[in-house]
Every structure is written in structure tokens, then in C-alpha cells.
Backbone as XML, in Angstrom:
<?xml version="1.0"?>
<chain id="A" units="angstrom">
  <residue number="1" name="MET">
    <atom name="N" x="-49.798" y="-29.740" z="9.810"/>
    <atom name="CA" x="-49.121" y="-28.845" z="10.695"/>
    <atom name="C" x="-47.639" y="-28.689" z="10.327"/>
  </residue>
  <residue number="2" name="GLY">
    <atom name="N" x="-47.026" y="-29.782" z="9.777"/>
    <atom name="CA" x="-45.630" y="-29.731" z="9.391"/>
    <atom name="C" x="-45.390" y="-28.748" z="8.257"/>
  </residue>
  <residue number="3" name="SER">
    <atom name="N" x="-46.338" y="-28.642" z="7.346"/>
    <atom name="CA" x="-46.145" y="-27.722" z="6.235"/>
    <atom name="C" x="-46.263" y="-26.276" z="6.684"/>
  </residue>
  <residue number="4" name="VAL">
    <atom name="N" x="-47.071" y="-26.005" z="7.682"/>
    <atom name="CA" x="-47.188" y="-24.643" z="8.204"/>
    <atom name="C" x="-45.894" y="-24.255" z="8.912"/>
  </residue>
  <residue number="5" name="ASN">
    <atom name="N" x="-45.328" y="-25.180" z="9.717"/>
    <atom name="CA" x="-44.055" y="-24.891" z="10.392"/>
    <atom name="C" x="-42.933" y="-24.675" z="9.371"/>
  </residue>
  <residue number="6" name="GLY">
    <atom name="N" x="-42.910" y="-25.480" z="8.302"/>
    <atom name="CA" x="-41.905" y="-25.316" z="7.258"/>
    <atom name="C" x="-42.040" y="-23.972" z="6.560"/>
  </residue>
  <residue number="7" name="LEU">
    <atom name="N" x="-43.273" y="-23.551" z="6.329"/>
    <atom name="CA" x="-43.517" y="-22.267" z="5.687"/>
    <atom name="C" x="-43.079" y="-21.117" z="6.601"/>
  </residue>
  <residue number="8" name="ILE">
    <atom name="N" x="-43.386" y="-21.233" z="7.895"/>
    <atom name="CA" x="-42.980" y="-20.198" z="8.851"/>
    <atom name="C" x="-41.459" y="-20.148" z="8.953"/>
  </residue>
  <residue number="9" name="ASN">
    <atom name="N" x="-40.810" y="-21.312" z="9.043"/>
    <atom name="CA" x="-39.347" y="-21.346" z="9.106"/>
    <atom name="C" x="-38.721" y="-20.745" z="7.852"/>
  </residue>
  <residue number="10" name="HIS">
    <atom name="N" x="-39.277" y="-21.068" z="6.684"/>
    <atom name="CA" x="-38.771" y="-20.521" z="5.427"/>
    <atom name="C" x="-38.922" y="-19.001" z="5.411"/>
  </residue>
  <residue number="11" name="PHE">
    <atom name="N" x="-40.092" y="-18.514" z="5.877"/>
    <atom name="CA" x="-40.344" y="-17.083" z="5.889"/>
    <atom name="C" x="-39.334" y="-16.363" z="6.786"/>
  </residue>
  <residue number="12" name="TRP">
    <atom name="N" x="-39.124" y="-16.856" z="8.009"/>
    <atom name="CA" x="-38.206" y="-16.200" z="8.928"/>
    <atom name="C" x="-36.754" y="-16.335" z="8.479"/>
  </residue>
  <residue number="13" name="HIS">
    <atom name="N" x="-36.396" y="-17.451" z="7.899"/>
    <atom name="CA" x="-35.033" y="-17.616" z="7.387"/>
    <atom name="C" x="-34.781" y="-16.618" z="6.260"/>
  </residue>
  <residue number="14" name="ALA">
    <atom name="N" x="-35.763" y="-16.449" z="5.384"/>
    <atom name="CA" x="-35.609" y="-15.502" z="4.280"/>
    <atom name="C" x="-35.528" y="-14.071" z="4.793"/>
  </residue>
  <residue number="15" name="ARG">
    <atom name="N" x="-36.240" y="-13.768" z="5.889"/>
    <atom name="CA" x="-36.207" y="-12.420" z="6.448"/>
    <atom name="C" x="-34.891" y="-12.143" z="7.170"/>
  </residue>
  <residue number="16" name="LEU">
    <atom name="N" x="-34.360" y="-13.146" z="7.858"/>
    <atom name="CA" x="-33.139" y="-12.950" z="8.630"/>
    <atom name="C" x="-31.881" y="-13.007" z="7.767"/>
  </residue>
  <residue number="17" name="PHE">
    <atom name="N" x="-31.890" y="-13.820" z="6.725"/>
    <atom name="CA" x="-30.724" y="-14.008" z="5.849"/>
    <atom name="C" x="-31.140" y="-13.801" z="4.393"/>
  </residue>
  <residue number="18" name="PRO">
    <atom name="N" x="-31.381" y="-12.553" z="3.992"/>
    <atom name="CA" x="-31.807" y="-12.340" z="2.603"/>
    <atom name="C" x="-30.643" y="-12.609" z="1.640"/>
  </residue>
  <residue number="19" name="PRO">
    <atom name="N" x="-30.956" y="-13.134" z="0.469"/>
    <atom name="CA" x="-29.885" y="-13.371" z="-0.510"/>
    <atom name="C" x="-29.341" y="-12.041" z="-1.044"/>
  </residue>
  <residue number="20" name="ALA">
    <atom name="N" x="-28.053" y="-12.024" z="-1.346"/>
    <atom name="CA" x="-27.439" y="-10.811" z="-1.895"/>
    <atom name="C" x="-27.927" y="-10.610" z="-3.325"/>
  </residue>
  <residue number="21" name="PRO">
    <atom name="N" x="-28.275" y="-9.398" z="-3.686"/>
    <atom name="CA" x="-28.735" y="-9.152" z="-5.055"/>
    <atom name="C" x="-27.621" y="-9.388" z="-6.069"/>
  </residue>
  <residue number="22" name="THR">
    <atom name="N" x="-28.010" y="-9.845" z="-7.216"/>
    <atom name="CA" x="-27.053" y="-10.133" z="-8.290"/>
    <atom name="C" x="-26.339" y="-8.861" z="-8.736"/>
  </residue>
  <residue number="23" name="THR">
    <atom name="N" x="-27.056" y="-7.756" z="-8.752"/>
    <atom name="CA" x="-26.415" y="-6.517" z="-9.191"/>
    <atom name="C" x="-25.315" y="-6.081" z="-8.231"/>
  </residue>
  <residue number="24" name="THR">
    <atom name="N" x="-25.483" y="-6.351" z="-6.944"/>
    <atom name="CA" x="-24.433" y="-6.004" z="-5.985"/>
    <atom name="C" x="-23.160" y="-6.782" z="-6.286"/>
  </residue>
  <residue number="25" name="TRP">
    <atom name="N" x="-23.301" y="-8.077" z="-6.530"/>
    <atom name="CA" x="-22.131" y="-8.902" z="-6.841"/>
    <atom name="C" x="-21.515" y="-8.488" z="-8.175"/>
  </residue>
  <residue number="26" name="ALA">
    <atom name="N" x="-22.348" y="-8.148" z="-9.151"/>
    <atom name="CA" x="-21.823" y="-7.713" z="-10.448"/>
    <atom name="C" x="-21.044" y="-6.409" z="-10.311"/>
  </residue>
  <residue number="27" name="LEU">
    <atom name="N" x="-21.589" y="-5.470" z="-9.524"/>
    <atom name="CA" x="-20.884" y="-4.208" z="-9.320"/>
    <atom name="C" x="-19.601" y="-4.393" z="-8.527"/>
  </residue>
  <residue number="28" name="LEU">
    <atom name="N" x="-19.624" y="-5.257" z="-7.527"/>
    <atom name="CA" x="-18.396" y="-5.551" z="-6.780"/>
    <atom name="C" x="-17.332" y="-6.174" z="-7.676"/>
  </residue>
  <residue number="29" name="GLY">
    <atom name="N" x="-17.740" y="-7.088" z="-8.531"/>
    <atom name="CA" x="-16.790" y="-7.721" z="-9.452"/>
    <atom name="C" x="-16.222" y="-6.729" z="-10.449"/>
  </residue>
  <residue number="30" name="ALA">
    <atom name="N" x="-17.082" y="-5.888" z="-11.026"/>
    <atom name="CA" x="-16.615" y="-4.892" z="-12.000"/>
    <atom name="C" x="-15.710" y="-3.865" z="-11.333"/>
  </residue>
  <residue number="31" name="GLY">
    <atom name="N" x="-16.077" y="-3.425" z="-10.132"/>
    <atom name="CA" x="-15.236" y="-2.465" z="-9.414"/>
    <atom name="C" x="-13.880" y="-3.040" z="-9.054"/>
  </residue>
  <residue number="32" name="SER">
    <atom name="N" x="-13.868" y="-4.304" z="-8.654"/>
    <atom name="CA" x="-12.595" y="-4.960" z="-8.331"/>
    <atom name="C" x="-11.717" y="-5.088" z="-9.563"/>
  </residue>
  <residue number="33" name="LEU">
    <atom name="N" x="-12.319" y="-5.403" z="-10.702"/>
    <atom name="CA" x="-11.554" y="-5.525" z="-11.942"/>
    <atom name="C" x="-10.965" y="-4.184" z="-12.358"/>
  </residue>
  <residue number="34" name="VAL">
    <atom name="N" x="-11.746" y="-3.122" z="-12.259"/>
    <atom name="CA" x="-11.250" y="-1.786" z="-12.599"/>
    <atom name="C" x="-10.117" y="-1.385" z="-11.655"/>
  </residue>
  <residue number="35" name="ALA">
    <atom name="N" x="-10.284" y="-1.644" z="-10.363"/>
    <atom name="CA" x="-9.231" y="-1.316" z="-9.398"/>
    <atom name="C" x="-7.948" y="-2.087" z="-9.694"/>
  </residue>
  <residue number="36" name="LEU">
    <atom name="N" x="-8.084" y="-3.367" z="-10.041"/>
    <atom name="CA" x="-6.918" y="-4.178" z="-10.378"/>
    <atom name="C" x="-6.215" y="-3.636" z="-11.618"/>
  </residue>
  <residue number="37" name="LEU">
    <atom name="N" x="-6.973" y="-3.262" z="-12.639"/>
    <atom name="CA" x="-6.373" y="-2.710" z="-13.855"/>
    <atom name="C" x="-5.677" y="-1.381" z="-13.578"/>
  </residue>
  <residue number="38" name="LEU">
    <atom name="N" x="-6.255" y="-0.551" z="-12.727"/>
    <atom name="CA" x="-5.615" y="0.723" z="-12.390"/>
    <atom name="C" x="-4.304" y="0.510" z="-11.653"/>
  </residue>
  <residue number="39" name="VAL">
    <atom name="N" x="-4.288" y="-0.409" z="-10.723"/>
    <atom name="CA" x="-3.054" y="-0.680" z="-9.977"/>
    <atom name="C" x="-1.993" y="-1.267" z="-10.901"/>
  </residue>
  <residue number="40" name="LEU">
    <atom name="N" x="-2.383" y="-2.233" z="-11.733"/>
    <atom name="CA" x="-1.401" y="-2.845" z="-12.634"/>
    <atom name="C" x="-0.860" y="-1.850" z="-13.649"/>
  </residue>
  <residue number="41" name="SER">
    <atom name="N" x="-1.706" y="-0.961" z="-14.157"/>
    <atom name="CA" x="-1.233" y="0.004" z="-15.150"/>
    <atom name="C" x="-0.295" y="1.034" z="-14.537"/>
  </residue>
  <residue number="42" name="SER">
    <atom name="N" x="-0.440" y="1.303" z="-13.252"/>
    <atom name="CA" x="0.414" y="2.309" z="-12.642"/>
    <atom name="C" x="1.771" y="1.747" z="-12.214"/>
  </residue>
  <residue number="43" name="VAL">
    <atom name="N" x="1.878" y="0.463" z="-11.973"/>
    <atom name="CA" x="3.142" y="-0.098" z="-11.496"/>
    <atom name="C" x="3.830" y="-0.986" z="-12.523"/>
  </residue>
  <residue number="44" name="SER">
    <atom name="N" x="3.231" y="-1.183" z="-13.662"/>
    <atom name="CA" x="3.806" y="-2.135" z="-14.618"/>
    <atom name="C" x="4.917" y="-1.512" z="-15.449"/>
  </residue>
  <residue number="45" name="ASP">
    <atom name="N" x="5.760" y="-2.371" z="-15.971"/>
    <atom name="CA" x="6.810" y="-1.987" z="-16.895"/>
    <atom name="C" x="6.220" y="-2.103" z="-18.301"/>
  </residue>
  <residue number="46" name="TRP">
    <atom name="N" x="6.239" y="-1.032" z="-19.046"/>
    <atom name="CA" x="5.553" y="-0.999" z="-20.333"/>
    <atom name="C" x="6.399" y="-1.573" z="-21.468"/>
  </residue>
  <residue number="47" name="ASN">
    <atom name="N" x="7.627" y="-1.986" z="-21.215"/>
    <atom name="CA" x="8.496" y="-2.487" z="-22.284"/>
    <atom name="C" x="8.008" y="-3.793" z="-22.893"/>
  </residue>
  <residue number="48" name="PHE">
    <atom name="N" x="7.128" y="-4.516" z="-22.221"/>
    <atom name="CA" x="6.608" y="-5.745" z="-22.806"/>
    <atom name="C" x="5.725" y="-5.452" z="-24.027"/>
  </residue>
  <residue number="49" name="LEU">
    <atom name="N" x="5.334" y="-4.210" z="-24.233"/>
    <atom name="CA" x="4.509" y="-3.846" z="-25.386"/>
    <atom name="C" x="5.324" y="-3.399" z="-26.601"/>
  </residue>
  <residue number="50" name="ARG">
    <atom name="N" x="6.669" y="-3.428" z="-26.501"/>
    <atom name="CA" x="7.488" y="-2.977" z="-27.637"/>
    <atom name="C" x="7.236" y="-3.803" z="-28.892"/>
  </residue>
  <residue number="51" name="ALA">
    <atom name="N" x="7.326" y="-5.124" z="-28.797"/>
    <atom name="CA" x="7.168" y="-5.983" z="-29.974"/>
    <atom name="C" x="5.741" y="-5.914" z="-30.538"/>
  </residue>
  <residue number="52" name="PRO">
    <atom name="N" x="4.678" y="-6.040" z="-29.725"/>
    <atom name="CA" x="3.330" y="-5.936" z="-30.296"/>
    <atom name="C" x="3.053" y="-4.568" z="-30.922"/>
  </residue>
  <residue number="53" name="LEU">
    <atom name="N" x="3.574" y="-3.491" z="-30.307"/>
    <atom name="CA" x="3.364" y="-2.157" z="-30.852"/>
    <atom name="C" x="4.089" y="-1.985" z="-32.186"/>
  </residue>
  <residue number="54" name="ALA">
    <atom name="N" x="5.327" y="-2.457" z="-32.269"/>
    <atom name="CA" x="6.080" y="-2.370" z="-33.524"/>
    <atom name="C" x="5.433" y="-3.230" z="-34.607"/>
  </residue>
  <residue number="55" name="HIS">
    <atom name="N" x="4.984" y="-4.429" z="-34.243"/>
    <atom name="CA" x="4.328" y="-5.306" z="-35.222"/>
    <atom name="C" x="3.030" y="-4.685" z="-35.733"/>
  </residue>
  <residue number="56" name="SER">
    <atom name="N" x="2.248" y="-4.124" z="-34.845"/>
    <atom name="CA" x="0.986" y="-3.500" z="-35.240"/>
    <atom name="C" x="1.227" y="-2.292" z="-36.141"/>
  </residue>
  <residue number="57" name="THR">
    <atom name="N" x="2.240" y="-1.491" z="-35.810"/>
    <atom name="CA" x="2.563" y="-0.328" z="-36.637"/>
    <atom name="C" x="3.050" y="-0.761" z="-38.012"/>
  </residue>
  <residue number="58" name="THR">
    <atom name="N" x="3.857" y="-1.799" z="-38.061"/>
    <atom name="CA" x="4.332" y="-2.321" z="-39.344"/>
    <atom name="C" x="3.167" y="-2.815" z="-40.191"/>
  </residue>
  <residue number="59" name="ALA">
    <atom name="N" x="2.259" y="-3.549" z="-39.591"/>
    <atom name="CA" x="1.120" y="-4.100" z="-40.330"/>
    <atom name="C" x="0.180" y="-3.008" z="-40.828"/>
  </residue>
  <residue number="60" name="ASN">
    <atom name="N" x="-0.017" y="-1.963" z="-40.040"/>
    <atom name="CA" x="-0.979" y="-0.925" z="-40.413"/>
    <atom name="C" x="-0.425" y="0.128" z="-41.359"/>
  </residue>
  <residue number="61" name="THR">
    <atom name="N" x="0.900" y="0.304" z="-41.401"/>
    <atom name="CA" x="1.471" y="1.359" z="-42.240"/>
    <atom name="C" x="2.265" y="0.828" z="-43.427"/>
  </residue>
  <residue number="62" name="ASP">
    <atom name="N" x="2.493" y="-0.480" z="-43.487"/>
    <atom name="CA" x="3.333" y="-1.088" z="-44.530"/>
    <atom name="C" x="4.737" y="-0.504" z="-44.529"/>
  </residue>
  <residue number="63" name="ARG">
    <atom name="N" x="5.213" y="-0.137" z="-43.356"/>
    <atom name="CA" x="6.585" y="0.338" z="-43.184"/>
    <atom name="C" x="7.219" y="-0.465" z="-42.050"/>
  </residue>
  <residue number="64" name="GLU">
    <atom name="N" x="8.471" y="-0.842" z="-42.269"/>
    <atom name="CA" x="9.181" y="-1.622" z="-41.256"/>
    <atom name="C" x="9.431" y="-0.751" z="-40.027"/>
  </residue>
  <residue number="65" name="THR">
    <atom name="N" x="8.961" y="-1.206" z="-38.884"/>
    <atom name="CA" x="9.066" y="-0.438" z="-37.648"/>
    <atom name="C" x="9.770" y="-1.267" z="-36.580"/>
  </residue>
  <residue number="66" name="SER">
    <atom name="N" x="10.673" y="-0.632" z="-35.852"/>
    <atom name="CA" x="11.311" y="-1.321" z="-34.730"/>
    <atom name="C" x="11.435" y="-0.345" z="-33.560"/>
  </residue>
  <residue number="67" name="ILE">
    <atom name="N" x="11.353" y="-0.899" z="-32.358"/>
    <atom name="CA" x="11.508" y="-0.120" z="-31.138"/>
    <atom name="C" x="12.616" y="-0.779" z="-30.334"/>
  </residue>
  <residue number="68" name="THR">
    <atom name="N" x="13.727" y="-0.072" z="-30.174"/>
    <atom name="CA" x="14.864" y="-0.641" z="-29.446"/>
    <atom name="C" x="15.068" y="-0.008" z="-28.084"/>
  </residue>
  <residue number="69" name="GLY">
    <atom name="N" x="14.356" y="1.066" z="-27.799"/>
    <atom name="CA" x="14.511" y="1.759" z="-26.517"/>
    <atom name="C" x="13.391" y="1.432" z="-25.548"/>
  </residue>
  <residue number="70" name="ASN">
    <atom name="N" x="13.258" y="2.271" z="-24.562"/>
    <atom name="CA" x="12.255" y="2.079" z="-23.522"/>
    <atom name="C" x="10.933" y="2.737" z="-23.879"/>
  </residue>
  <residue number="71" name="LEU">
    <atom name="N" x="9.863" y="2.168" z="-23.338"/>
    <atom name="CA" x="8.549" y="2.799" z="-23.384"/>
    <atom name="C" x="8.284" y="3.357" z="-21.993"/>
  </residue>
  <residue number="72" name="ARG">
    <atom name="N" x="7.924" y="4.617" z="-21.938"/>
    <atom name="CA" x="7.576" y="5.236" z="-20.654"/>
    <atom name="C" x="6.175" y="5.799" z="-20.767"/>
  </residue>
  <residue number="73" name="VAL">
    <atom name="N" x="5.321" y="5.394" z="-19.851"/>
    <atom name="CA" x="3.930" y="5.851" z="-19.852"/>
    <atom name="C" x="3.645" y="6.476" z="-18.500"/>
  </residue>
  <residue number="74" name="HIS">
    <atom name="N" x="3.079" y="7.677" z="-18.531"/>
    <atom name="CA" x="2.700" y="8.396" z="-17.322"/>
    <atom name="C" x="1.195" y="8.634" z="-17.387"/>
  </residue>
  <residue number="75" name="LEU">
    <atom name="N" x="0.426" y="7.685" z="-16.837"/>
    <atom name="CA" x="-1.033" y="7.795" z="-16.895"/>
    <atom name="C" x="-1.594" y="8.694" z="-15.810"/>
  </residue>
  <residue number="76" name="TRP">
    <atom name="N" x="-1.004" y="8.669" z="-14.630"/>
    <atom name="CA" x="-1.598" y="9.329" z="-13.477"/>
    <atom name="C" x="-0.953" y="10.677" z="-13.219"/>
  </residue>
  <residue number="77" name="SER">
    <atom name="N" x="-1.167" y="11.599" z="-14.141"/>
    <atom name="CA" x="-0.692" y="12.969" z="-13.977"/>
    <atom name="C" x="-1.727" y="13.884" z="-14.631"/>
  </residue>
  <residue number="78" name="TRP">
    <atom name="N" x="-1.534" y="15.171" z="-14.468"/>
    <atom name="CA" x="-2.469" y="16.110" z="-15.087"/>
    <atom name="C" x="-2.324" y="16.088" z="-16.606"/>
  </residue>
  <residue number="79" name="ASN">
    <atom name="N" x="-1.154" y="15.710" z="-17.089"/>
    <atom name="CA" x="-0.904" y="15.600" z="-18.527"/>
    <atom name="C" x="-0.402" y="14.198" z="-18.833"/>
  </residue>
  <residue number="80" name="PRO">
    <atom name="N" x="-1.309" y="13.226" z="-19.006"/>
    <atom name="CA" x="-0.855" y="11.861" z="-19.314"/>
    <atom name="C" x="-0.031" y="11.858" z="-20.606"/>
  </residue>
  <residue number="81" name="SER">
    <atom name="N" x="1.034" y="11.064" z="-20.606"/>
    <atom name="CA" x="1.902" y="11.040" z="-21.777"/>
    <atom name="C" x="2.536" y="9.665" z="-21.947"/>
  </residue>
  <residue number="82" name="ALA">
    <atom name="N" x="3.024" y="9.453" z="-23.147"/>
    <atom name="CA" x="3.775" y="8.235" z="-23.466"/>
    <atom name="C" x="5.009" y="8.661" z="-24.254"/>
  </residue>
  <residue number="83" name="GLN">
    <atom name="N" x="6.134" y="8.026" z="-23.975"/>
    <atom name="CA" x="7.378" y="8.337" z="-24.658"/>
    <atom name="C" x="7.986" y="7.041" z="-25.171"/>
  </residue>
  <residue number="84" name="ILE">
    <atom name="N" x="8.382" y="7.033" z="-26.439"/>
    <atom name="CA" x="9.010" y="5.871" z="-27.058"/>
    <atom name="C" x="10.430" y="6.253" z="-27.438"/>
  </residue>
  <residue number="85" name="ASP">
    <atom name="N" x="11.401" y="5.579" z="-26.854"/>
    <atom name="CA" x="12.811" y="5.806" z="-27.200"/>
    <atom name="C" x="13.252" y="4.733" z="-28.193"/>
  </residue>
  <residue number="86" name="GLY">
    <atom name="N" x="14.107" y="5.109" z="-29.116"/>
    <atom name="CA" x="14.663" y="4.145" z="-30.061"/>
    <atom name="C" x="13.671" y="3.681" z="-31.111"/>
  </residue>
  <residue number="87" name="LEU">
    <atom name="N" x="12.799" y="4.565" z="-31.572"/>
    <atom name="CA" x="11.820" y="4.224" z="-32.607"/>
    <atom name="C" x="12.431" y="4.430" z="-33.980"/>
  </residue>
  <residue number="88" name="THR">
    <atom name="N" x="12.363" y="3.418" z="-34.834"/>
    <atom name="CA" x="12.847" y="3.518" z="-36.210"/>
    <atom name="C" x="11.758" y="3.043" z="-37.146"/>
  </residue>
  <residue number="89" name="ILE">
    <atom name="N" x="11.443" y="3.887" z="-38.144"/>
    <atom name="CA" x="10.449" y="3.529" z="-39.160"/>
    <atom name="C" x="11.147" y="3.609" z="-40.507"/>
  </residue>
  <residue number="90" name="ARG">
    <atom name="N" x="11.136" y="2.517" z="-41.231"/>
    <atom name="CA" x="11.797" y="2.468" z="-42.542"/>
    <atom name="C" x="10.754" y="2.241" z="-43.622"/>
  </residue>
  <residue number="91" name="ILE">
    <atom name="N" x="11.049" y="2.798" z="-44.794"/>
    <atom name="CA" x="10.166" y="2.603" z="-45.930"/>
    <atom name="C" x="10.898" y="1.752" z="-46.957"/>
  </residue>
  <residue number="92" name="LEU">
    <atom name="N" x="10.191" y="0.781" z="-47.521"/>
    <atom name="CA" x="10.806" y="-0.085" z="-48.518"/>
    <atom name="C" x="10.754" y="0.597" z="-49.881"/>
  </residue>
  <residue number="93" name="SER">
    <atom name="N" x="11.905" y="0.683" z="-50.536"/>
    <atom name="CA" x="11.933" y="1.291" z="-51.863"/>
    <atom name="C" x="11.914" y="0.194" z="-52.921"/>
  </residue>
  <residue number="94" name="GLU">
    <atom name="N" x="11.774" y="0.600" z="-54.156"/>
    <atom name="CA" x="11.719" y="-0.364" z="-55.263"/>
    <atom name="C" x="13.061" y="-1.054" z="-55.480"/>
  </residue>
  <residue number="95" name="ARG">
    <atom name="N" x="14.172" y="-0.438" z="-55.084"/>
    <atom name="CA" x="15.498" y="-1.028" z="-55.289"/>
    <atom name="C" x="15.870" y="-1.979" z="-54.170"/>
  </residue>
  <residue number="96" name="GLY">
    <atom name="N" x="15.019" y="-2.112" z="-53.160"/>
    <atom name="CA" x="15.320" y="-3.010" z="-52.057"/>
    <atom name="C" x="16.165" y="-2.385" z="-50.979"/>
  </residue>
  <residue number="97" name="VAL">
    <atom name="N" x="16.439" y="-1.091" z="-51.096"/>
    <atom name="CA" x="17.208" y="-0.393" z="-50.091"/>
    <atom name="C" x="16.235" y="0.167" z="-49.073"/>
  </residue>
  <residue number="98" name="ASN">
    <atom name="N" x="16.609" y="0.129" z="-47.807"/>
    <atom name="CA" x="15.747" y="0.641" z="-46.746"/>
    <atom name="C" x="16.280" y="1.961" z="-46.230"/>
  </residue>
  <residue number="99" name="PRO">
    <atom name="N" x="15.993" y="3.051" z="-46.922"/>
    <atom name="CA" x="16.449" y="4.323" z="-46.364"/>
    <atom name="C" x="15.667" y="4.640" z="-45.094"/>
  </residue>
  <residue number="100" name="CYS">
    <atom name="N" x="16.330" y="5.258" z="-44.161"/>
    <atom name="CA" x="15.703" y="5.573" z="-42.882"/>
    <atom name="C" x="14.742" y="6.741" z="-43.081"/>
  </residue>
  <residue number="101" name="LEU">
    <atom name="N" x="13.488" y="6.537" z="-42.695"/>
    <atom name="CA" x="12.494" y="7.605" z="-42.803"/>
    <atom name="C" x="12.464" y="8.415" z="-41.512"/>
  </residue>
  <residue number="102" name="VAL">
    <atom name="N" x="12.350" y="7.750" z="-40.396"/>
    <atom name="CA" x="12.311" y="8.416" z="-39.097"/>
    <atom name="C" x="13.126" y="7.584" z="-38.119"/>
  </residue>
  <residue number="103" name="SER">
    <atom name="N" x="13.940" y="8.221" z="-37.336"/>
    <atom name="CA" x="14.678" y="7.501" z="-36.308"/>
    <atom name="C" x="14.807" y="8.407" z="-35.100"/>
  </residue>
  <residue number="104" name="SER">
    <atom name="N" x="14.594" y="7.823" z="-33.932"/>
    <atom name="CA" x="14.734" y="8.612" z="-32.714"/>
    <atom name="C" x="15.563" y="7.808" z="-31.720"/>
  </residue>
  <residue number="105" name="GLY">
    <atom name="N" x="16.351" y="8.484" z="-30.956"/>
    <atom name="CA" x="17.023" y="7.918" z="-29.834"/>
    <atom name="C" x="18.248" y="7.172" z="-30.030"/>
  </residue>
</chain>
């Protein structure tokens, strides 16, 4: 008789308190992460990316690149844009002189 009562209790407990589906929790987690990234990207200061961006450009183009100005990113507009102030790209010559190839700002 004890096993029948345990089975009935288990059945009613499962009916009254069903476990949350894994997909619901996965979607809630993914949605929260996307919302967090959207908020952070809209309020963050983009100047922390100056050094990694200059280093990546230098490595990929074999030209010395430096960014001394501000980075401005406008993601949430009809025309998303990015502006880099103080961008300098130099090319190394055979004589060791670095003539300026491009300079802004």
C-alpha cells in the first residue's frame, strides 16, 4: 500500500509542479545575454578598443598603425557608423624612413 501512495503522491506532485523545460531556460539565458550586450554596446566608451584595433591593423597590413584620437560608434541609428580620429598609417621603406601614408585628425 505504501508504494501505491508514493506513486500517487509522485504523480500529483509532478502534475502540480512540472519541471521547467530546458529549452525555456536556454532561451531565457540567450535572451538575457543578447540584452546585456545591446545595453553595454550602447552605453560603453569605445576608446578601450584603440590599442587592439591598431595592433590588429598593423599585423594584418604590415604597416605601422596608431590611433591617438577618439573612437565614436553609433550603432543605434538608421545609418550605423564608426568614426576614428587621429588615425596614422605608416609604411616602412627600405631606407628605414617612415613616410606618412595616411594621417587623419
